[in-house]
Coordinates of N, CA and C and ligand atoms in Angstrom, one line a residue:
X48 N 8.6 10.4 8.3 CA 7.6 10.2 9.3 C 7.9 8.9 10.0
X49 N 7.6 7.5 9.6 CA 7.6 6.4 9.9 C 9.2 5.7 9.2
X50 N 9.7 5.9 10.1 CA 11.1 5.1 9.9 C 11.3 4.1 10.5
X51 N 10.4 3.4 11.6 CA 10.6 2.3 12.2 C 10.2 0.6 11.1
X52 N 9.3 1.3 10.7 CA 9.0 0.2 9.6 C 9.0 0.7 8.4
X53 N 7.5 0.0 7.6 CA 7.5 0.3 6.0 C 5.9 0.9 6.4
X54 N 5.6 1.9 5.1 CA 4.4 2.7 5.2 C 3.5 2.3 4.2
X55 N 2.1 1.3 4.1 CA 1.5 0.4 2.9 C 0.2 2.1 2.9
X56 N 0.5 2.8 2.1 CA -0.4 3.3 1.0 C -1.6 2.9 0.3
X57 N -2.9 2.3 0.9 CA -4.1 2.6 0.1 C -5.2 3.9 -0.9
X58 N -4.9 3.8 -2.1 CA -5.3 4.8 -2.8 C -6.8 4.8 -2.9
X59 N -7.7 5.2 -2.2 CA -9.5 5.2 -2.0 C -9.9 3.7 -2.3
X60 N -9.3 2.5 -1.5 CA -9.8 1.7 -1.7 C -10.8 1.3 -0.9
X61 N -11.8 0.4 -1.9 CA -13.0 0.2 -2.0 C -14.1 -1.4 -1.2
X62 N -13.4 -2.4 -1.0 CA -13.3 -3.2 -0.1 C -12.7 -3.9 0.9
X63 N -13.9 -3.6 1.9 CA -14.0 -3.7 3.7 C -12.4 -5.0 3.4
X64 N -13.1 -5.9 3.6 CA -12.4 -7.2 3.7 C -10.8 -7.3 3.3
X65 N -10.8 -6.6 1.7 CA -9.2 -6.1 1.5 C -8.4 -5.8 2.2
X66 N -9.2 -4.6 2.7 CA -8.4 -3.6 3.7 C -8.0 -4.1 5.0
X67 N -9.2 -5.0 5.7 CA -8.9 -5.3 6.7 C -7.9 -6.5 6.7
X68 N -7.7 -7.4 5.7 CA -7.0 -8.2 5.6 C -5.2 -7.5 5.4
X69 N -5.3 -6.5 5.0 CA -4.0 -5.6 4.6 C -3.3 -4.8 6.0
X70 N -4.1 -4.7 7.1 CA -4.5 -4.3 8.2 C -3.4 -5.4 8.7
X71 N -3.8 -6.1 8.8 CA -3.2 -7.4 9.5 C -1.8 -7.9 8.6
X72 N -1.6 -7.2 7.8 CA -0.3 -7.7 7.2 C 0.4 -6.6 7.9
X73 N -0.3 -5.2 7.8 CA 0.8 -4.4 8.4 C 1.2 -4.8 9.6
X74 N 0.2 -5.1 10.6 CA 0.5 -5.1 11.9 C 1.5 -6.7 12.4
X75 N 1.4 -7.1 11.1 CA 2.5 -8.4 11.3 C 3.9 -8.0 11.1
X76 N 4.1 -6.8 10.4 CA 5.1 -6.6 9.8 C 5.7 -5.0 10.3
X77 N 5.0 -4.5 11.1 CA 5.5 -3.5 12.3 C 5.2 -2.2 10.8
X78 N 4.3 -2.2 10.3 CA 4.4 -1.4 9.1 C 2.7 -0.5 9.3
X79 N 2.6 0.9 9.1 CA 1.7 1.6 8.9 C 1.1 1.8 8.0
X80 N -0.9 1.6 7.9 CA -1.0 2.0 6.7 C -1.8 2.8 7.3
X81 N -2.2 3.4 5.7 CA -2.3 5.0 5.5 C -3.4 4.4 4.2
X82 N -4.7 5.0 4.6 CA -6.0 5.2 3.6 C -5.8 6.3 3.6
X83 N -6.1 6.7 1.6 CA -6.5 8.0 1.0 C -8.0 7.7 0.9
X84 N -8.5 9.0 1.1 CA -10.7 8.8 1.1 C -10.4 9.2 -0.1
X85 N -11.7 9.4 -0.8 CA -12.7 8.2 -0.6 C -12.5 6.8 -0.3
X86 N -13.3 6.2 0.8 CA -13.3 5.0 1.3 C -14.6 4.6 0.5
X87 N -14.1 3.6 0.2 CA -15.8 2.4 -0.5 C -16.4 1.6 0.9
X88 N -16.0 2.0 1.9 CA -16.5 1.4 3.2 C -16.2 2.2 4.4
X89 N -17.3 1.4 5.2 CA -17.2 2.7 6.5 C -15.8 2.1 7.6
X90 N -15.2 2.4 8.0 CA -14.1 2.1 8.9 C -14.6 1.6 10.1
X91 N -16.5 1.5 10.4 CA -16.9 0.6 11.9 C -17.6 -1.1 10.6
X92 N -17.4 -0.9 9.6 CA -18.1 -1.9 8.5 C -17.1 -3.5 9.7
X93 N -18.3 -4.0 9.8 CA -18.3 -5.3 10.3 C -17.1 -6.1 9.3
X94 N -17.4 -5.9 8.2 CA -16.2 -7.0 7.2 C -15.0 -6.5 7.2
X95 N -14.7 -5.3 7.4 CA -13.5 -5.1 7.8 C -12.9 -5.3 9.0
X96 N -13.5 -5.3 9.7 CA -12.6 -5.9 11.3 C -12.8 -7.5 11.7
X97 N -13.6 -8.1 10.4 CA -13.6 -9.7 10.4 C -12.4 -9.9 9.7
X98 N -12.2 -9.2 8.5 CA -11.2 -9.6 8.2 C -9.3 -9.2 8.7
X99 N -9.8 -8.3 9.4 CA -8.4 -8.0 10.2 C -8.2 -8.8 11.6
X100 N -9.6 -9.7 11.9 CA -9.6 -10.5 12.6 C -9.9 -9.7 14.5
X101 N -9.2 -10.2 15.5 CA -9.4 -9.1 16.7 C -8.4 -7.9 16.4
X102 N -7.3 -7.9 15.5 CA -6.5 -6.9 15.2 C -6.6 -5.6 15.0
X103 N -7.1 -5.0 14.3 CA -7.9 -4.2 13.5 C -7.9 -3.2 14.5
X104 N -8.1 -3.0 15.8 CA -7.9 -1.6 16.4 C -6.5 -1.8 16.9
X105 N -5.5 -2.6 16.4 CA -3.8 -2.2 17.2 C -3.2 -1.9 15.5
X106 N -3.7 -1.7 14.6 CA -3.5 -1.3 13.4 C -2.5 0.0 13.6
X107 N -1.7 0.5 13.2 CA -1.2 2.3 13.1 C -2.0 2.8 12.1
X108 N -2.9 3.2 12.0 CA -3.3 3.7 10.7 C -3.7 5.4 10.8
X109 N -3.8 6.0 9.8 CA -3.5 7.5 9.4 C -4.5 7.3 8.2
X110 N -5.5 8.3 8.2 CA -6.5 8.2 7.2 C -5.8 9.7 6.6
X111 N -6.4 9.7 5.2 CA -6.1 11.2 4.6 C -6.8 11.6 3.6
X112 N -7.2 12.9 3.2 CA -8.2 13.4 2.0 C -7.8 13.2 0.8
X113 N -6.4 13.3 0.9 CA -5.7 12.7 -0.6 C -4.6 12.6 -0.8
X114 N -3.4 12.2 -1.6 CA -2.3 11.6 -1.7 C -1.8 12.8 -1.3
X115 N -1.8 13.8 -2.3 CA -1.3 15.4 -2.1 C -0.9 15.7 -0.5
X116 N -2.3 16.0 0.3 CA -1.8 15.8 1.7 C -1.2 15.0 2.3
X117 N -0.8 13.6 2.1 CA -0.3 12.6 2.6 C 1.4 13.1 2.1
X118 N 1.4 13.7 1.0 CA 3.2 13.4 0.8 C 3.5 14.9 1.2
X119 N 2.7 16.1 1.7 CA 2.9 17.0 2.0 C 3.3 17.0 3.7
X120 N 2.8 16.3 4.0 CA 2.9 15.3 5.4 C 4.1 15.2 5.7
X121 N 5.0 14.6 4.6 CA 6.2 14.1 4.8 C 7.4 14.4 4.5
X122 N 8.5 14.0 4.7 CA 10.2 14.6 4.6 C 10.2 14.8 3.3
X123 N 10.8 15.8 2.2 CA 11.5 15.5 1.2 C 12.1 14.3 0.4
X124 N 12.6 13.3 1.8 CA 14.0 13.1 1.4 C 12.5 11.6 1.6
X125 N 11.2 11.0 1.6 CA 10.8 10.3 1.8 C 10.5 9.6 0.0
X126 N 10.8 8.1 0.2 CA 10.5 7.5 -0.9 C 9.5 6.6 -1.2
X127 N 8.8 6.6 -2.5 CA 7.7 6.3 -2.5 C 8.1 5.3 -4.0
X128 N 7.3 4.3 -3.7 CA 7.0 3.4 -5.0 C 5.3 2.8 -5.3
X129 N 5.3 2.8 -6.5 CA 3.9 2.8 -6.8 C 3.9 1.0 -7.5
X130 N 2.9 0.4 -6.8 CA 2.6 -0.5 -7.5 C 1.4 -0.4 -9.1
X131 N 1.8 -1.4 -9.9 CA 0.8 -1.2 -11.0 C 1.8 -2.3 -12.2
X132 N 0.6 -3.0 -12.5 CA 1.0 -3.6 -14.0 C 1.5 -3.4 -14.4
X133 N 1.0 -2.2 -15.1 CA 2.3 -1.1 -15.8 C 3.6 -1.1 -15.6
X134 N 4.6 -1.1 -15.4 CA 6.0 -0.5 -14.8 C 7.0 -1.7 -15.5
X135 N 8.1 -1.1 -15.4 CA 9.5 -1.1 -16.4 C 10.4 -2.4 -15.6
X136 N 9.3 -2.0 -14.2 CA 10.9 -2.4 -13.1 C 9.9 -3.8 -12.1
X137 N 10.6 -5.0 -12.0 CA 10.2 -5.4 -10.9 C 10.0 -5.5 -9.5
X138 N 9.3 -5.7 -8.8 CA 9.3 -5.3 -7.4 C 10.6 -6.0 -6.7
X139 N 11.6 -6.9 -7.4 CA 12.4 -7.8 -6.7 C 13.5 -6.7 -6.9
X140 N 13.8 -5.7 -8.0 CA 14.9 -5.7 -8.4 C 14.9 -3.9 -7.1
X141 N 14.2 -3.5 -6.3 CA 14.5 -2.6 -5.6 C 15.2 -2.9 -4.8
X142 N 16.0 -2.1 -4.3 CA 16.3 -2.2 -2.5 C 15.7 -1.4 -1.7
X143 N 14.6 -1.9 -0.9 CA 13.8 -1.3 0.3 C 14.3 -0.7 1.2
X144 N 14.1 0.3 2.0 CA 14.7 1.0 3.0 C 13.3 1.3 3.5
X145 N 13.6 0.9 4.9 CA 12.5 1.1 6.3 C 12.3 2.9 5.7
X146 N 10.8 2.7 6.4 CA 10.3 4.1 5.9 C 9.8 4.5 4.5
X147 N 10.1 3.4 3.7 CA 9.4 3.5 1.8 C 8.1 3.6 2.2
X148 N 7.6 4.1 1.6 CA 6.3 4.1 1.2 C 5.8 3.0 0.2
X149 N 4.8 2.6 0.1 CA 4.2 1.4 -1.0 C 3.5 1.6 -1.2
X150 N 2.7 2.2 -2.4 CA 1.8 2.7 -2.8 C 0.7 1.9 -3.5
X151 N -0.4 1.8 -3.1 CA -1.5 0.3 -4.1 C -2.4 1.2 -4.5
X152 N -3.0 1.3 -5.6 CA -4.4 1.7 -6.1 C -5.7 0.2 -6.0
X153 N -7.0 1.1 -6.3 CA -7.9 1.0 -6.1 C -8.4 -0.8 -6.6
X154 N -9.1 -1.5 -6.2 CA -9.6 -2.6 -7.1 C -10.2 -2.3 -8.3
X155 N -10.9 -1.3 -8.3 CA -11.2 -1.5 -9.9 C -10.5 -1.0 -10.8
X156 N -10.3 0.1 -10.3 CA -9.5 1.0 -11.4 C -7.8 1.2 -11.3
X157 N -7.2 0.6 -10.3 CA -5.6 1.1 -9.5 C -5.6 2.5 -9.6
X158 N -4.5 2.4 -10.3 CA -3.8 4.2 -9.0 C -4.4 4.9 -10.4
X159 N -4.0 6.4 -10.2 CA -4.4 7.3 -11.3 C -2.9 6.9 -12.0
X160 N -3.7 7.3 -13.9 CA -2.9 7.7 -14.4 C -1.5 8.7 -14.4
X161 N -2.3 10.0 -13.9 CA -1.8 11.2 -13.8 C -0.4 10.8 -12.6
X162 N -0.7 10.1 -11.3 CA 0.0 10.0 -10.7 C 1.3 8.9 -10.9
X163 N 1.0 8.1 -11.5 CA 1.8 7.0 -12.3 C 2.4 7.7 -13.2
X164 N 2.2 8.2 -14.4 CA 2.9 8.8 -15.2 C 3.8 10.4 -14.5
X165 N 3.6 10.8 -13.3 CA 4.2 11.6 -12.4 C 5.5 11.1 -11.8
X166 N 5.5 9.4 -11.3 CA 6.3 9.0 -11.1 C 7.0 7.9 -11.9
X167 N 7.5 7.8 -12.7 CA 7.0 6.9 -13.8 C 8.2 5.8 -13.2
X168 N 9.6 6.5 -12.9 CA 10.8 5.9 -12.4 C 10.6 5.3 -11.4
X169 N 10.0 5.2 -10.2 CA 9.1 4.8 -9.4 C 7.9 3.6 -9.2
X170 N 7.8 3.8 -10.5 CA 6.7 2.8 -10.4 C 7.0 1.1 -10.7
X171 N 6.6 0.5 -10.4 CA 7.0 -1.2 -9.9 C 6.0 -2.1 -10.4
X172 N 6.5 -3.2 -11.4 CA 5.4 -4.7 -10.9 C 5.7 -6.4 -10.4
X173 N 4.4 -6.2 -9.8 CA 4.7 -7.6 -9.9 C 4.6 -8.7 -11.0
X174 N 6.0 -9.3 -11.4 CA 5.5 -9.9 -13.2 C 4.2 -11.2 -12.8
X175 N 3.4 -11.4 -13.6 CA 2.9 -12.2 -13.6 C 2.0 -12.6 -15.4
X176 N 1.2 -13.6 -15.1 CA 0.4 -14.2 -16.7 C -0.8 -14.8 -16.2
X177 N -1.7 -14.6 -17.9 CA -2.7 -15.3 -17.1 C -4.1 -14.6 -16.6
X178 N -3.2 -13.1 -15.7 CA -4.8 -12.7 -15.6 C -4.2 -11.0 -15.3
X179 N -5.6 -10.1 -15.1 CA -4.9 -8.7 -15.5 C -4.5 -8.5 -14.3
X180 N -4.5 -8.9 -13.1 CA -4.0 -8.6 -11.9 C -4.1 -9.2 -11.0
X181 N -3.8 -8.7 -10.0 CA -3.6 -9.8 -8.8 C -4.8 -9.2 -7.6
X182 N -5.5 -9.7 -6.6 CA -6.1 -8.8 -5.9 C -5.6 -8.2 -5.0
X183 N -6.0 -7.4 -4.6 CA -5.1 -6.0 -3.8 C -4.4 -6.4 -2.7
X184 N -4.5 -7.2 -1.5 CA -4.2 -7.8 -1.0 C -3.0 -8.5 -0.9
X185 N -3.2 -9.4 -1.9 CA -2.5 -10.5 -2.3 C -1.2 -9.6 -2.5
X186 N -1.6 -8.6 -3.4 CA -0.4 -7.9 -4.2 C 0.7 -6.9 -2.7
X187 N -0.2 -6.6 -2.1 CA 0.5 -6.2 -0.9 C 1.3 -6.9 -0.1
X188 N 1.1 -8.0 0.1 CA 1.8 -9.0 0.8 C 2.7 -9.3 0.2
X189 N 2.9 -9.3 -1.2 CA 4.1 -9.9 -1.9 C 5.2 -8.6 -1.6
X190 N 4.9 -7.7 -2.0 CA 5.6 -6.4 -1.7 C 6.2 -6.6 -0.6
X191 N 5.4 -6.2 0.5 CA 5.4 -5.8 1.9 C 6.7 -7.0 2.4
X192 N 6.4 -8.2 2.1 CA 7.2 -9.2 2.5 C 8.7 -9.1 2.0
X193 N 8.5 -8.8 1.0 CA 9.6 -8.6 0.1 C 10.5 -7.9 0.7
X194 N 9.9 -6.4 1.0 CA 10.5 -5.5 1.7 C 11.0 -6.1 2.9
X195 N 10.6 -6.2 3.5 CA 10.9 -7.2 5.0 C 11.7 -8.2 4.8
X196 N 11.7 -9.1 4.5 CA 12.6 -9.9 3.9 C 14.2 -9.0 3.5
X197 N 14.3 -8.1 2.5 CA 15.6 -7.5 2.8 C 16.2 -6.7 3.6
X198 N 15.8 -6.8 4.6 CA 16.2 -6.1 6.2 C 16.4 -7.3 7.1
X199 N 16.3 -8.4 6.7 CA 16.8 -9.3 7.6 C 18.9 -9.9 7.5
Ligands
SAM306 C1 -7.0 -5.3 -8.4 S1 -5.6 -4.3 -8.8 C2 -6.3 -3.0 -9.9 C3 -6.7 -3.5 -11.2 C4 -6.9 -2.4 -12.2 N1 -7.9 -2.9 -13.1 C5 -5.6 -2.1 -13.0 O1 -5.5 -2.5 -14.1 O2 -4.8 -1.4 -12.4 C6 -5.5 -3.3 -7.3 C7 -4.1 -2.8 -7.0 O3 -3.3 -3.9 -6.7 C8 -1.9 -3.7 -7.1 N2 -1.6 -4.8 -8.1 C9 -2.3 -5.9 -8.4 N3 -1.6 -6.7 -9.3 C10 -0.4 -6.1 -9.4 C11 0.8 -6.5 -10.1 N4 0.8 -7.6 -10.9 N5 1.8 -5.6 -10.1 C12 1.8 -4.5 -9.3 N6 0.7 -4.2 -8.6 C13 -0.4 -4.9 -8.7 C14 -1.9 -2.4 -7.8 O4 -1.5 -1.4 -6.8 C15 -3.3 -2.1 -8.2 O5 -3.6 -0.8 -8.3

């Protein structure tokens, strides 16, 4: 679908502010995101478009019912990486190709199990200590940049 940039994946996440701050990373980074509903917020929610700042309607964004229809959406030949604690592999040790997908789960709970253990080869972390996670956000940016950064 989206070969011009990178495609950031929210899995039914749950705060305005996150999102909209994730908003504005895409749109720095020529990258589309794509909300799976349930949404924990309404998409006119005031904290979301404070935190995407005036940005927030030049966003590319693609809403969808659920992952299923999102990858049914797309080419075969489309690659996906799933963020999460969990994983074998660090997010440095990939090589990104315009058009990945970046997958983030939820603040409280991240991504499903079922779907993690579906892609298990696939799945990625950021290492870190100290605390059980990073906030959603944060964790996006490091990715996102990353990716971006090896296309230069
Ligand atoms: C606040 S975290 C979810 C925390 C949840 N309690 C868990 O254990 O998965 C929200 C999302 O940010 C991403 N994330 C946060 N820290 C991460 C890390 N160190 N490595 C990879 N992804 C991370 C994941 O996609 C995660 O689903």
């Amino acid at each position: 679908m989206e070969r011009s940039g990178f495609n950031v994946v929210l899995v039914e996440p749950e705060i305005a502010p996150n999102t909209g701050n994730i908003g504005r990373l895409c749109l720095a980074t020529q990258s589309r995101l794509h909300l799976v509903k349930p949404l924990g917020f309404s998409l006119d929610d005031r904290k979301l478009k404070r935190a995407g700042l005036d940005y927030w309607d030049e966003v590319k964004l693609r809403l969808w019912n659920s992952f299923d229809d999102l990858q049914r959406a797309q080419s075969s030949e489309t690659r996906y990486f799933f963020l999460t604690t969990k994983a074998k592999y660090a997010y440095y040790d990939v090589m990104f190709h315009k058009g990945d997908f970046l997958v983030f789960g939820r603040e409280t709970k991240g991504l499903p199990e079922s779907l993690l253990a579906a892609n298990i080869d696939n799945c990625i972390t950021i290492p870190m200590h100290g605390t059980r996670s990073l906030n959603l956000a944060t964790a996006v940016a490091i990715v996102l940049f990353e990716a971006v950064r090896q296309q230069a």
